[in-house]
Coordinates of C-alpha atoms and ligand atoms in Angstrom, one line a residue:
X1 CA -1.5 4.9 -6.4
X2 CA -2.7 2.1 -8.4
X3 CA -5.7 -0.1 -7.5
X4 CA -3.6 -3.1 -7.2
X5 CA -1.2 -0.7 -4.6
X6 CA -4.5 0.2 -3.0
X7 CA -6.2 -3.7 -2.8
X8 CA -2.9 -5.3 -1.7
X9 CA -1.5 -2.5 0.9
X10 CA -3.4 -4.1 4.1
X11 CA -2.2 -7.6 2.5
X12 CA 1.5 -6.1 3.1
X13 CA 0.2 -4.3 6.3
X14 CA -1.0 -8.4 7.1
X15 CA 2.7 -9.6 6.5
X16 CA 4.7 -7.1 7.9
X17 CA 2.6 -7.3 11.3
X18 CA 2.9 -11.2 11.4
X19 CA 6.6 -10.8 10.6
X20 CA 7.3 -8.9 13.7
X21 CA 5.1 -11.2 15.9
X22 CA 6.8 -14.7 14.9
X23 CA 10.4 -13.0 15.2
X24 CA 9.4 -11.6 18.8
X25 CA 8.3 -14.8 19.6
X26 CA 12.0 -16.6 18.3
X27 CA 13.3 -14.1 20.5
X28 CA 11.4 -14.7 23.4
X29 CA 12.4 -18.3 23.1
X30 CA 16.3 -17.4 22.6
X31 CA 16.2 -15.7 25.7
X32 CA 15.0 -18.5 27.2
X33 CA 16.4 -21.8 27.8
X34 CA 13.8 -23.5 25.5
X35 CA 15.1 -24.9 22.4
X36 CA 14.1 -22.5 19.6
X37 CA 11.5 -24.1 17.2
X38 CA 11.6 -21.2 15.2
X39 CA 14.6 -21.2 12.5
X40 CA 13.7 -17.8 10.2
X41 CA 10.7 -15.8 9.6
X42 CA 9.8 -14.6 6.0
X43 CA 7.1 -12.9 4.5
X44 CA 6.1 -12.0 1.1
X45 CA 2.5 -10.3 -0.7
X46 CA 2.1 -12.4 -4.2
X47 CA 3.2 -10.3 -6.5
X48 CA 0.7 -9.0 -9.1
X49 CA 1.2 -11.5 -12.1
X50 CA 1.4 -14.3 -9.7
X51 CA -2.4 -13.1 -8.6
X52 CA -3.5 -12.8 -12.3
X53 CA -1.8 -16.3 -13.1
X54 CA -3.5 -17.9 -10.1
X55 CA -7.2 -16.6 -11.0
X56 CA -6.7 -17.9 -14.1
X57 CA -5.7 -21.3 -13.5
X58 CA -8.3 -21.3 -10.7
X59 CA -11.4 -19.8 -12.4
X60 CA -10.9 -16.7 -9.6
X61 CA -13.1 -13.8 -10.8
X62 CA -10.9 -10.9 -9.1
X63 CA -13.5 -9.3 -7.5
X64 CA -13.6 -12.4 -5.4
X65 CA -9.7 -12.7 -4.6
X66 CA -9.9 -11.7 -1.1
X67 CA -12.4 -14.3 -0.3
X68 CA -10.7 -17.1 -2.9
X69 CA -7.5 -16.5 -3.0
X70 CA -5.8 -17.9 0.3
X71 CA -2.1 -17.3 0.0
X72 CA -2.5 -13.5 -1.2
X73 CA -0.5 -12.9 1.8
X74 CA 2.5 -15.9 3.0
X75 CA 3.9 -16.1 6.0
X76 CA 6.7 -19.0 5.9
X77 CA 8.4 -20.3 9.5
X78 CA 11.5 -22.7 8.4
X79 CA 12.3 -24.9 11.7
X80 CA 15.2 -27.1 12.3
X81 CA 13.2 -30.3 13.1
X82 CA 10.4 -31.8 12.2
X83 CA 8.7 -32.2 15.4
X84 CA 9.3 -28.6 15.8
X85 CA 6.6 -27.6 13.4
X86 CA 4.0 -29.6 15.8
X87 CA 5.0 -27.0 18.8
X88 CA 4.5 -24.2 15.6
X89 CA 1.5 -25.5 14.7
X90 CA 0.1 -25.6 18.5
X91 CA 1.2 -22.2 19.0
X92 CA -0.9 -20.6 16.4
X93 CA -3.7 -22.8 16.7
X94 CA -3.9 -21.4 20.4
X95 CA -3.2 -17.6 19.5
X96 CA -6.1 -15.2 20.1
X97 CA -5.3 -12.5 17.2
X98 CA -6.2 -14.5 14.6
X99 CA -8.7 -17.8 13.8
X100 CA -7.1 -20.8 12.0
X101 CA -9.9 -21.5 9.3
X102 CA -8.1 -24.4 7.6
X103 CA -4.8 -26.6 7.6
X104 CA -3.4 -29.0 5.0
X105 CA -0.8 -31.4 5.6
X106 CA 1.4 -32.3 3.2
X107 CA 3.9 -33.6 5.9
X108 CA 1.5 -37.0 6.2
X109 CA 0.3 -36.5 2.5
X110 CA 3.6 -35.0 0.5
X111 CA 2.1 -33.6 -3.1
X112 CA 3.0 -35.5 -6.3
X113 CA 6.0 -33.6 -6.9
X114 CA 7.6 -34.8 -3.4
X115 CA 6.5 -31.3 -1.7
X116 CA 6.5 -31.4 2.0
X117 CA 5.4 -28.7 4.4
X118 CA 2.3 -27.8 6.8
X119 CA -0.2 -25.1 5.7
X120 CA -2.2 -23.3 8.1
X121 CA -4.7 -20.8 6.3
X122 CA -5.7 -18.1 8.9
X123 CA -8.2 -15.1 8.8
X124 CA -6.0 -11.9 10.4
X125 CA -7.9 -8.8 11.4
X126 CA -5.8 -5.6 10.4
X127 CA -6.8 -2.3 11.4
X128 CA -7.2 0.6 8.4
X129 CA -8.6 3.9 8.1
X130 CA -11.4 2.4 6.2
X131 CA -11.7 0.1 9.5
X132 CA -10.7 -3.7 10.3
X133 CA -10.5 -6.0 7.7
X134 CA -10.0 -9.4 7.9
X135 CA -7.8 -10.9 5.8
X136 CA -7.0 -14.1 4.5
X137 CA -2.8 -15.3 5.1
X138 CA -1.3 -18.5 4.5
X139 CA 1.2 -19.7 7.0
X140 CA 3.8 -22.6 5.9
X141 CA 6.0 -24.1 8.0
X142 CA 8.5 -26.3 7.3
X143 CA 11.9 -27.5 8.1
X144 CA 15.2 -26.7 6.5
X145 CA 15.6 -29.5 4.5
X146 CA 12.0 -29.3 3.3
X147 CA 12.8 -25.5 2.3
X148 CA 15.7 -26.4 0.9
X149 CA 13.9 -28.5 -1.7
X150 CA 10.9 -26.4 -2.1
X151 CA 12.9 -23.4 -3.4
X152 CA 14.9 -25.4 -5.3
X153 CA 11.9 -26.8 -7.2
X154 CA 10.5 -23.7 -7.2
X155 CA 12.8 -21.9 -9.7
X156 CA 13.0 -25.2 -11.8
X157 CA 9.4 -25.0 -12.2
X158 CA 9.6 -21.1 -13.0
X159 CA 12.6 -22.0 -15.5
X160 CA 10.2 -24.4 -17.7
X161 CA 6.8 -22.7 -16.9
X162 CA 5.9 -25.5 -14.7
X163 CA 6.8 -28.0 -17.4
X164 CA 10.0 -29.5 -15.7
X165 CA 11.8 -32.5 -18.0
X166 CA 11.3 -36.1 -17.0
X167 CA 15.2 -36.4 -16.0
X168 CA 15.1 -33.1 -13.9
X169 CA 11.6 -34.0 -12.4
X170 CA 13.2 -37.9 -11.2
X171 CA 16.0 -36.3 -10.0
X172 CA 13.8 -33.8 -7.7
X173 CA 11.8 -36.8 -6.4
X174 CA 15.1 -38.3 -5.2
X175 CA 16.2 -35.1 -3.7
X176 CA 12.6 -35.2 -2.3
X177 CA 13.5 -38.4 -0.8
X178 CA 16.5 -37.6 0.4
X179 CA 15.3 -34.5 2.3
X180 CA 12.8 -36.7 4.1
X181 CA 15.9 -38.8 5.4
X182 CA 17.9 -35.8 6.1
X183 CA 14.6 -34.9 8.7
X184 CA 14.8 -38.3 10.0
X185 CA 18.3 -38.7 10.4
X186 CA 18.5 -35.2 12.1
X187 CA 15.5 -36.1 14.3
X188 CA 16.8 -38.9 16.0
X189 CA 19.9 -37.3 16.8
X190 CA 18.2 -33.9 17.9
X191 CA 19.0 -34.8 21.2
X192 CA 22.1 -34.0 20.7
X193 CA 22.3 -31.1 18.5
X194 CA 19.9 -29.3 20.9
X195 CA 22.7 -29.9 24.3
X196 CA 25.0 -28.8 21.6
X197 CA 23.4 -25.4 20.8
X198 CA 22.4 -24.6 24.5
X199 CA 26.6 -25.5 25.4
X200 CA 27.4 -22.7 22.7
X201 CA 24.7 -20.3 24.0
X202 CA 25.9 -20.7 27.7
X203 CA 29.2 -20.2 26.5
X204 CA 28.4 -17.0 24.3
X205 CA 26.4 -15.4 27.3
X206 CA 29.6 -16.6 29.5
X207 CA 32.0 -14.4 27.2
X208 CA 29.5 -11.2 27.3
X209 CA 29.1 -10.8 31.0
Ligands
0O2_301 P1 4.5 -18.6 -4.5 O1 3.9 -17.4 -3.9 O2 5.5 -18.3 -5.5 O3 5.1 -19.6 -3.4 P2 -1.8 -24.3 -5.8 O4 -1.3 -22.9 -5.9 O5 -2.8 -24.7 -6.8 O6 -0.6 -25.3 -5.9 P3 -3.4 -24.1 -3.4 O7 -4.5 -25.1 -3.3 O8 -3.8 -22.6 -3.6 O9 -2.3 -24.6 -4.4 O10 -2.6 -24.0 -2.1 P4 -1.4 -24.8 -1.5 O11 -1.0 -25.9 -2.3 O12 -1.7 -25.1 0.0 O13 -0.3 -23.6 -1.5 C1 0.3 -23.2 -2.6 C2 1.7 -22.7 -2.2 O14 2.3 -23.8 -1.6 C3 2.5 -22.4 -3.4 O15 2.4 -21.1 -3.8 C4 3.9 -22.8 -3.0 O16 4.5 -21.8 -2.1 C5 3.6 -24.0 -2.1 N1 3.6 -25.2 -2.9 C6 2.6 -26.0 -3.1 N2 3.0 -27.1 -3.9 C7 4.3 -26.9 -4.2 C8 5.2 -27.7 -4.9 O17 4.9 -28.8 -5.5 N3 6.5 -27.2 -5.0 C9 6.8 -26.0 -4.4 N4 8.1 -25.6 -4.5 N5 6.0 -25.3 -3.7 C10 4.7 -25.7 -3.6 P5 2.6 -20.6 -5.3 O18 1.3 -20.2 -5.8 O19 3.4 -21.6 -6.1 O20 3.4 -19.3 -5.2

C-alpha cells in the first residue's frame, strides 16, 4: 500500500459513510409524504494529482493537507429546487455527528465564472484502528440546473487547463444565466410539480398493494 492509499483511506472511509447517511435520509423522506429535497447523493476522494495540483496553486505544504486542504473529501447533494438546499443546509447545520466549521455561499455571491452552489465545510469524526480522526469534507449542494452547468464547465476548464477561450467562456456565462432562470422559473411553479410528483407516488404505491 502506498502512502497516498494509507493518508487518503479514512478520507474514502469519510465519503463512503456520508454517502450512506444522506441516501437514508432521501429515503426516509420518500417514504414519507414530505416532498424530497434531496435529488442524488455523490461522493468522491480528490484524486491524487488533483491534491498535488491544489497544494501547488495554494502554497499547501502536504504535510499540512489535512488541516488545509478542505475538499480532500466531497460530498455533493443535487436538489430539485432552490429553496430545497435551505431545508439541506438546516438539516446538517442541526446534525450531531459532525460540526459545520464554515459555509460559503455562492448562491447570493455566484463566482466570476457564473458558478452557483452552497458549500458547507464540516469536520467528520471517523473511527480507525489508529483511533478517531477528524476529518475535514466539503459538502455542496446545489440544484439541477446549477449541476448541470458546473459539470459542464468543469470539463471545459479541464479541456483548456483552465484557460477556456473568450467565445466559450461568454457563452458559459449565458448558460450561467440561463440556469439561474431555469431555478426561478421552476420555483415559482414548484407548487405544482411537487402535487404532481406526490399524484404519481400515490398512484405507484396504489398499483403495488
Ligand atoms: P473537483 O474535485 O474536480 O471538483 P478553489 O479550488 O481555489 O476554486 P476553494 O477555496 O478551495 O476553491 O474552495 P471552493 O471554491 O469552495 O471549492 C472548490 C470546489 O468547488 C471545486 O473543486 C469545484 O468542485 C467547485 N467549484 C468552485 N468554483 C467553481 C467553478 O467556477 N466552476 C466549477 N465547475 N466548479 C467550481 P475543484 O478543486 O475544482 O475540484
Amino acid at each position: 500500500m502506498s502512502s497516498w492509499d494509507t493518508f487518503l483511506s479514512p478520507y474514502k472511509q469519510a465519503v463512503e459513510e456520508l454517502k450512506v447517511k444522506l441516501k437514508s435520509l432521501r429515503e426516509q423522506y420518500q417514504m414519507s409524504s414530505k416532498h424530497t429535497p434531496i435529488e442524488f447523493v455523490t461522493g468522491r476522494v480528490k484524486p491524487v494529482t488533483s491534491i498535488l495540483e491544489k497544494a501547488q496553486r495554494k502554497n499547501i505544504p502536504l504535510d499540512q493537507l489535512a488541516d488545509q486542504m478542505q475538499d480532500i473529501a466531497g460530498i455533493r447533494i443535487v436538489c430539485q429546487f432552490v429553496t430545497d438546499i435551505d431545508t439541506i443546509v438546516h438539516l446538517v447545520r442541526t446534525r450531531i455527528d459532525f460540526d459545520v466549521i464554515e459555509e460559503r455561499d455562492y448562491i447570493k455571491e455566484k463566482k466570476e465564472s457564473g458558478y452557483r452552489s452552497y458549500h458547507m465545510v464540516v469536520t467528520y469524526p471517523v473511527h480507525t484502528i489508529d483511533g478517531k480522526k477528524d476529518l475535514l469534507v466539503e459538502i455542496q449542494v446545489r440544484t439541477m440546473a446549477m449541476n448541470f452547468w458546473a459539470t459542464i464547465e468543469h470539463s471545459l476548464n479541464y479541456k483548456y487547463s483552465g484557460e477556456i477561450p473568450a467565445d466559450i467562456k461568454s457563452r458559459l456565462q449565458r448558460a450561467a444565466e440561463a440556469a439561474f432562470r431555469l431555478d426561478e422559473e421552476m420555483s415559482k411553479i414548484q407548487g405544482e410539480v411537487r402535487e404532481a410528483q406526490q399524484i404519481i407516488i400515490r398512484n405507484r404505491e396504489g398499483r403495488a398493494d
